[in-house]
C-alpha atoms as a PDB file:
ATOM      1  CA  UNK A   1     -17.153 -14.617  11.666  1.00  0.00           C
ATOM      2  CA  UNK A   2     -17.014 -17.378   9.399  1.00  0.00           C
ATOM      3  CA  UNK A   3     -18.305 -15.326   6.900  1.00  0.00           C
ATOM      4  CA  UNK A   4     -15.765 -13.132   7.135  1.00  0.00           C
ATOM      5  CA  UNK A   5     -13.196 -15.973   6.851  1.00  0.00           C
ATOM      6  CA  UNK A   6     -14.381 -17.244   3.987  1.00  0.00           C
ATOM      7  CA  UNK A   7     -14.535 -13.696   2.044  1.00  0.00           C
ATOM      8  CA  UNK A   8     -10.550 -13.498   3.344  1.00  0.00           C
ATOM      9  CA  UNK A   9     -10.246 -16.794   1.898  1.00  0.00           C
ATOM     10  CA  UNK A  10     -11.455 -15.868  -1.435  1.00  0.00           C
ATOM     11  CA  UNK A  11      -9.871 -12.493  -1.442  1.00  0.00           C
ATOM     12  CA  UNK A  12      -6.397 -13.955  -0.354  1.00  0.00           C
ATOM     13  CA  UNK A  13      -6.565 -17.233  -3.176  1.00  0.00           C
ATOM     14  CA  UNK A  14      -4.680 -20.738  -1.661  1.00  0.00           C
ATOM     15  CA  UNK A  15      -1.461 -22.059  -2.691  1.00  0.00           C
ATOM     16  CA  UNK A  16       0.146 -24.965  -0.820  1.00  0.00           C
ATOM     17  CA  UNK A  17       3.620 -24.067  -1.670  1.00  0.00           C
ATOM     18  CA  UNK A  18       5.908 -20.812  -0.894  1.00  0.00           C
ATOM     19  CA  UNK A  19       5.412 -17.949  -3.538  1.00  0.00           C
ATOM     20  CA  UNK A  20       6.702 -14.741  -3.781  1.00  0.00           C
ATOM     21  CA  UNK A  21       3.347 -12.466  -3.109  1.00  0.00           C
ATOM     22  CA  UNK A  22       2.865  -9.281  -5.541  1.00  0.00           C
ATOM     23  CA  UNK A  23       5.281  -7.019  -3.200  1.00  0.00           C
ATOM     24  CA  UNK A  24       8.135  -9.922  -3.252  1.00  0.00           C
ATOM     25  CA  UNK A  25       7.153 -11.290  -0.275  1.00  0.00           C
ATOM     26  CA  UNK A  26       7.624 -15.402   0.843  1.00  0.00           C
ATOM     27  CA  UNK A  27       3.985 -15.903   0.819  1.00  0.00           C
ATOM     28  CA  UNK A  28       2.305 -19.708   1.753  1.00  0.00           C
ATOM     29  CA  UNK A  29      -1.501 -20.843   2.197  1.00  0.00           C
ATOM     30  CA  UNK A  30      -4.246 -18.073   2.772  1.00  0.00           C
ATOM     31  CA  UNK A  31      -1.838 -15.268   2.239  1.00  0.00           C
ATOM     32  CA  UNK A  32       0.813 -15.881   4.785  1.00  0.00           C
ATOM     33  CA  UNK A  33       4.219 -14.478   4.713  1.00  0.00           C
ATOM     34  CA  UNK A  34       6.505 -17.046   5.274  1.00  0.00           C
ATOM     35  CA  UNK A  35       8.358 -15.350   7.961  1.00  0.00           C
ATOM     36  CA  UNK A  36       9.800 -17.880  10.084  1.00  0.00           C
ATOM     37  CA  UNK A  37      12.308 -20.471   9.205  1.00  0.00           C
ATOM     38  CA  UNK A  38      10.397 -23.457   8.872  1.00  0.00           C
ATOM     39  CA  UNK A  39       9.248 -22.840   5.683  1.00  0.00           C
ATOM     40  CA  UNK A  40      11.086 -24.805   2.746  1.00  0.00           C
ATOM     41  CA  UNK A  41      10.565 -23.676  -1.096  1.00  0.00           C
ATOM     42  CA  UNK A  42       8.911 -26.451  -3.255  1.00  0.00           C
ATOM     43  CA  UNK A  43       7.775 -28.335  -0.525  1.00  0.00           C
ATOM     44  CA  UNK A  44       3.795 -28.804  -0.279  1.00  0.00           C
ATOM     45  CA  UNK A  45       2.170 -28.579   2.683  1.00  0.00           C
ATOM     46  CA  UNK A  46      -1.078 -29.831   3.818  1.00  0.00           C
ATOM     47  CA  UNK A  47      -4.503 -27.866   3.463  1.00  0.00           C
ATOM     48  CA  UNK A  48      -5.065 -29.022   7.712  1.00  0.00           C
ATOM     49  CA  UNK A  49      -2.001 -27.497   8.439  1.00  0.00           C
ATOM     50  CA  UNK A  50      -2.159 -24.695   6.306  1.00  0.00           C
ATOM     51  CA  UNK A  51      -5.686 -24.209   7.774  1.00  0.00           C
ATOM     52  CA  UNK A  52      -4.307 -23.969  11.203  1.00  0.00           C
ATOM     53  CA  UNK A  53      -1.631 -21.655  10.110  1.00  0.00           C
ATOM     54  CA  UNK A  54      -4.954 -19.485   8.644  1.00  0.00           C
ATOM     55  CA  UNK A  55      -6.814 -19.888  12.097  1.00  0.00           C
ATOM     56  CA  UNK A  56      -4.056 -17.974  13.622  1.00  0.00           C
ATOM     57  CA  UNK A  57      -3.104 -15.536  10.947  1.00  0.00           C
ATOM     58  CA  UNK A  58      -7.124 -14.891  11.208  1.00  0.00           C
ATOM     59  CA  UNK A  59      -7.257 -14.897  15.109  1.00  0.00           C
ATOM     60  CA  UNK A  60      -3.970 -12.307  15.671  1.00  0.00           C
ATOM     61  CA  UNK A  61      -5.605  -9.668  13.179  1.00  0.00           C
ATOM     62  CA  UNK A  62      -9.007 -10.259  15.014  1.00  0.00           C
ATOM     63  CA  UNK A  63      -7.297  -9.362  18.582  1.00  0.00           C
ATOM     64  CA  UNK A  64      -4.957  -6.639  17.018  1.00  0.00           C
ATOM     65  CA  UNK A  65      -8.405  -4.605  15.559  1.00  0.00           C
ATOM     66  CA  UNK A  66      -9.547  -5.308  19.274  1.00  0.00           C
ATOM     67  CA  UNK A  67      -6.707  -3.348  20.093  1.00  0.00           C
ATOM     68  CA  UNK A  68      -6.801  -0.811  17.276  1.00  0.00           C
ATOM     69  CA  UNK A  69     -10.668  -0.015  18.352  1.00  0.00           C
ATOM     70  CA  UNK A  70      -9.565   0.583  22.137  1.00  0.00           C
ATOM     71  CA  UNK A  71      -6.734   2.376  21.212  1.00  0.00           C
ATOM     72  CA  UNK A  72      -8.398   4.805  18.785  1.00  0.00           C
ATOM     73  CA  UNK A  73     -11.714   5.089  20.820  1.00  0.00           C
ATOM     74  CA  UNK A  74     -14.299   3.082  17.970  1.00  0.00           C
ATOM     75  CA  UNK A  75     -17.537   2.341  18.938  1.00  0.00           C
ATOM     76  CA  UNK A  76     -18.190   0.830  15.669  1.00  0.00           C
ATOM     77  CA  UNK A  77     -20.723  -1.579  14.096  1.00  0.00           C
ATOM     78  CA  UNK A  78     -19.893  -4.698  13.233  1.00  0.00           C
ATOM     79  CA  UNK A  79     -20.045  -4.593   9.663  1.00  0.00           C
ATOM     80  CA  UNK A  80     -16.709  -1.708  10.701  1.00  0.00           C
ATOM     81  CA  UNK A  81     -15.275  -4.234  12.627  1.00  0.00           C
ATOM     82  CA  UNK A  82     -14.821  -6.823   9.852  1.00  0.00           C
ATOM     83  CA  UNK A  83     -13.810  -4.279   7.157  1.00  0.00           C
ATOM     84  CA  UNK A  84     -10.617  -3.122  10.054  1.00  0.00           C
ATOM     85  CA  UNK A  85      -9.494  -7.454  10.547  1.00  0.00           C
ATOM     86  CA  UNK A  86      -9.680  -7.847   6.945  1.00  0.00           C
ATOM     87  CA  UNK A  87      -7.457  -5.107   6.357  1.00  0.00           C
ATOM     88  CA  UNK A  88      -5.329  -5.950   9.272  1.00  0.00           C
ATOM     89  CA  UNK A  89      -4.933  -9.419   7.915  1.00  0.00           C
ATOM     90  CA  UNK A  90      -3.931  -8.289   4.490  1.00  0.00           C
ATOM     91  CA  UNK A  91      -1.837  -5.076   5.613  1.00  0.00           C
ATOM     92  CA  UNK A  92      -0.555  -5.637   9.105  1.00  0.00           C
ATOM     93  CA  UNK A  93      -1.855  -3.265  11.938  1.00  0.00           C
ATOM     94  CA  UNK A  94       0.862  -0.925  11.224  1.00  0.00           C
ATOM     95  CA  UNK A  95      -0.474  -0.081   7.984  1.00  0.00           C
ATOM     96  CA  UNK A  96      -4.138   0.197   8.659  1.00  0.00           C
ATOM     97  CA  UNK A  97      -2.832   2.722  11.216  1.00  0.00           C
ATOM     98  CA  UNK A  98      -1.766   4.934   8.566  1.00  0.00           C
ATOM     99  CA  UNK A  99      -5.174   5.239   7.359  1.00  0.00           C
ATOM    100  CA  UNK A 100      -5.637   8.604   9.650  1.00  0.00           C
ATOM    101  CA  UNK A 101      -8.387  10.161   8.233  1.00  0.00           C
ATOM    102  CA  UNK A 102     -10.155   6.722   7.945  1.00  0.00           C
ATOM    103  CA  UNK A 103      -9.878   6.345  11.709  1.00  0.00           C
ATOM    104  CA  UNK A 104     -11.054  10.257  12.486  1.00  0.00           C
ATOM    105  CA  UNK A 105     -13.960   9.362   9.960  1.00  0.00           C
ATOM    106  CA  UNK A 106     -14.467   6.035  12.232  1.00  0.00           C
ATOM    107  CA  UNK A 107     -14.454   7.947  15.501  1.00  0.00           C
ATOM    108  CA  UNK A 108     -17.162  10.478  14.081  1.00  0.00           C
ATOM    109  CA  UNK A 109     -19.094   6.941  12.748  1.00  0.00           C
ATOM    110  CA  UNK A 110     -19.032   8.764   9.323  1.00  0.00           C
ATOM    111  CA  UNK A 111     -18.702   5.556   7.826  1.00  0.00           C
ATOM    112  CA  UNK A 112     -19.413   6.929   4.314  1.00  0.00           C
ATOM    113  CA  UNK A 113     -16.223   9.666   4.604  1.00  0.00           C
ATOM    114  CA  UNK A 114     -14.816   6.244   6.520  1.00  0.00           C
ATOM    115  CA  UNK A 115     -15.297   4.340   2.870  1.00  0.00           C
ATOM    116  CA  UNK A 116     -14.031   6.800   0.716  1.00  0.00           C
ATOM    117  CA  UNK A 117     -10.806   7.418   2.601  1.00  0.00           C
ATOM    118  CA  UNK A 118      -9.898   3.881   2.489  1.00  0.00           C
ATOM    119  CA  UNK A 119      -9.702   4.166  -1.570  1.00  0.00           C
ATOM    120  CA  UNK A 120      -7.447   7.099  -1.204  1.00  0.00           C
ATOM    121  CA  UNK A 121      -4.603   4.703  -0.638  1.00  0.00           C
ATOM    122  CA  UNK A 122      -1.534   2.566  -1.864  1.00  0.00           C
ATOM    123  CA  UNK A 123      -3.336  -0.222  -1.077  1.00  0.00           C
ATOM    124  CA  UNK A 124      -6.348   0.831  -2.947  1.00  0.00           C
ATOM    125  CA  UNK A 125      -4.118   1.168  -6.059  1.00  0.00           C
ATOM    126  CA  UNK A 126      -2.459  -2.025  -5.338  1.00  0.00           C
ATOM    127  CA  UNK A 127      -4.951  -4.300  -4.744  1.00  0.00           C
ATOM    128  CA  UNK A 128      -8.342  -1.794  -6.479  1.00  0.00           C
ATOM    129  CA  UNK A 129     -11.380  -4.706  -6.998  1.00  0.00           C
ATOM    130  CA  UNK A 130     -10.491  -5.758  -3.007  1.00  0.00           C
ATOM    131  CA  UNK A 131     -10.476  -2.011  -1.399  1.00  0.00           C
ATOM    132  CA  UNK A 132     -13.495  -1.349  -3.096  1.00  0.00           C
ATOM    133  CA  UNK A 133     -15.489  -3.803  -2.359  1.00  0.00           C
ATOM    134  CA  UNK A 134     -14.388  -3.384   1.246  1.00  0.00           C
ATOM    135  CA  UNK A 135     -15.033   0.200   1.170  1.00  0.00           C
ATOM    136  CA  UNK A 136     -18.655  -0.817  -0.068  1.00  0.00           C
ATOM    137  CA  UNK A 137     -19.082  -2.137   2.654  1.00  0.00           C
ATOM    138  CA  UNK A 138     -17.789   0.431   4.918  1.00  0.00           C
ATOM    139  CA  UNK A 139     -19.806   2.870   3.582  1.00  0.00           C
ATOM    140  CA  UNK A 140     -22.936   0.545   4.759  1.00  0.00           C
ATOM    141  CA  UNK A 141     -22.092  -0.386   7.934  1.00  0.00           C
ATOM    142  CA  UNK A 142     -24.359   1.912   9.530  1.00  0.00           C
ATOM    143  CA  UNK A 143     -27.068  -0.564   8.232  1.00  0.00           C
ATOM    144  CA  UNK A 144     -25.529  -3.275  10.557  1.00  0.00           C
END
């Protein structure tokens, strides 16, 4: 997994102040919307805290595509698994369920049809260079 948190790290960039994110959004640290109160503009914060703030941002998406497998009956590799927190992270569960045909692709382990679907998206159009290189590795996942 610490692989996977450092390619979310990359992906996500670090700031140690409040920013508004490319949809508007109070953003802070590894990509965290700055939802609760706390959170004062201009003020830097520290990388340990923002770190911790990271861990748990990282450890809710990991137990919410826990969820989202169970729920939607994936057996998946892996390699599937990390694609589904890393989109989790960046979208929120309730978006990555929107990716229907993604998941029926998932539940057939067509992870190639699973890959393609994924770039047939707002997000893929929002954010291009990070959906495809996640849908790269979609499409091998079989090759866990």
């Amino acid at each position: 997994m610490e692989q996977l948190k450092q390619r979310i790290k990359q992906h996500e960039g670090f700031r140690r102040t409040v920013y508004l994110d490319s949809l508007g959004k109070r953003t802070v640290g590894y990509g965290h919307w700055g939802v609760e109160d706390f959170w004062e503009d201009d003020k830097e914060y520290s990388k340990e805290f923002l770190d911790e703030i990271f861990e748990q941002d990282f450890q809710n998406a990991a137990d919410q595509c826990q969820d989202f497998c169970n729920e939607n009956d994936l057996e998946i590799t892996d390699k599937a698994i990390e694609v589904l927190i890393e989109m989790i992270f960046q979208l929120g569960i309730g978006n990555v369920n929107k990716f229907r045909r993604m998941i029926a692709a998932l539940q057939d382990k067509d992870y190639e049809v699973a890959s393609l679907e994924m770039l047939d998206s707002k997000w893929a159009d929002q954010t291009p260079a990070r959906a495809e290189e996640l849908s790269l590795i979609m499409k091998d996942a079989e090759n866990n």
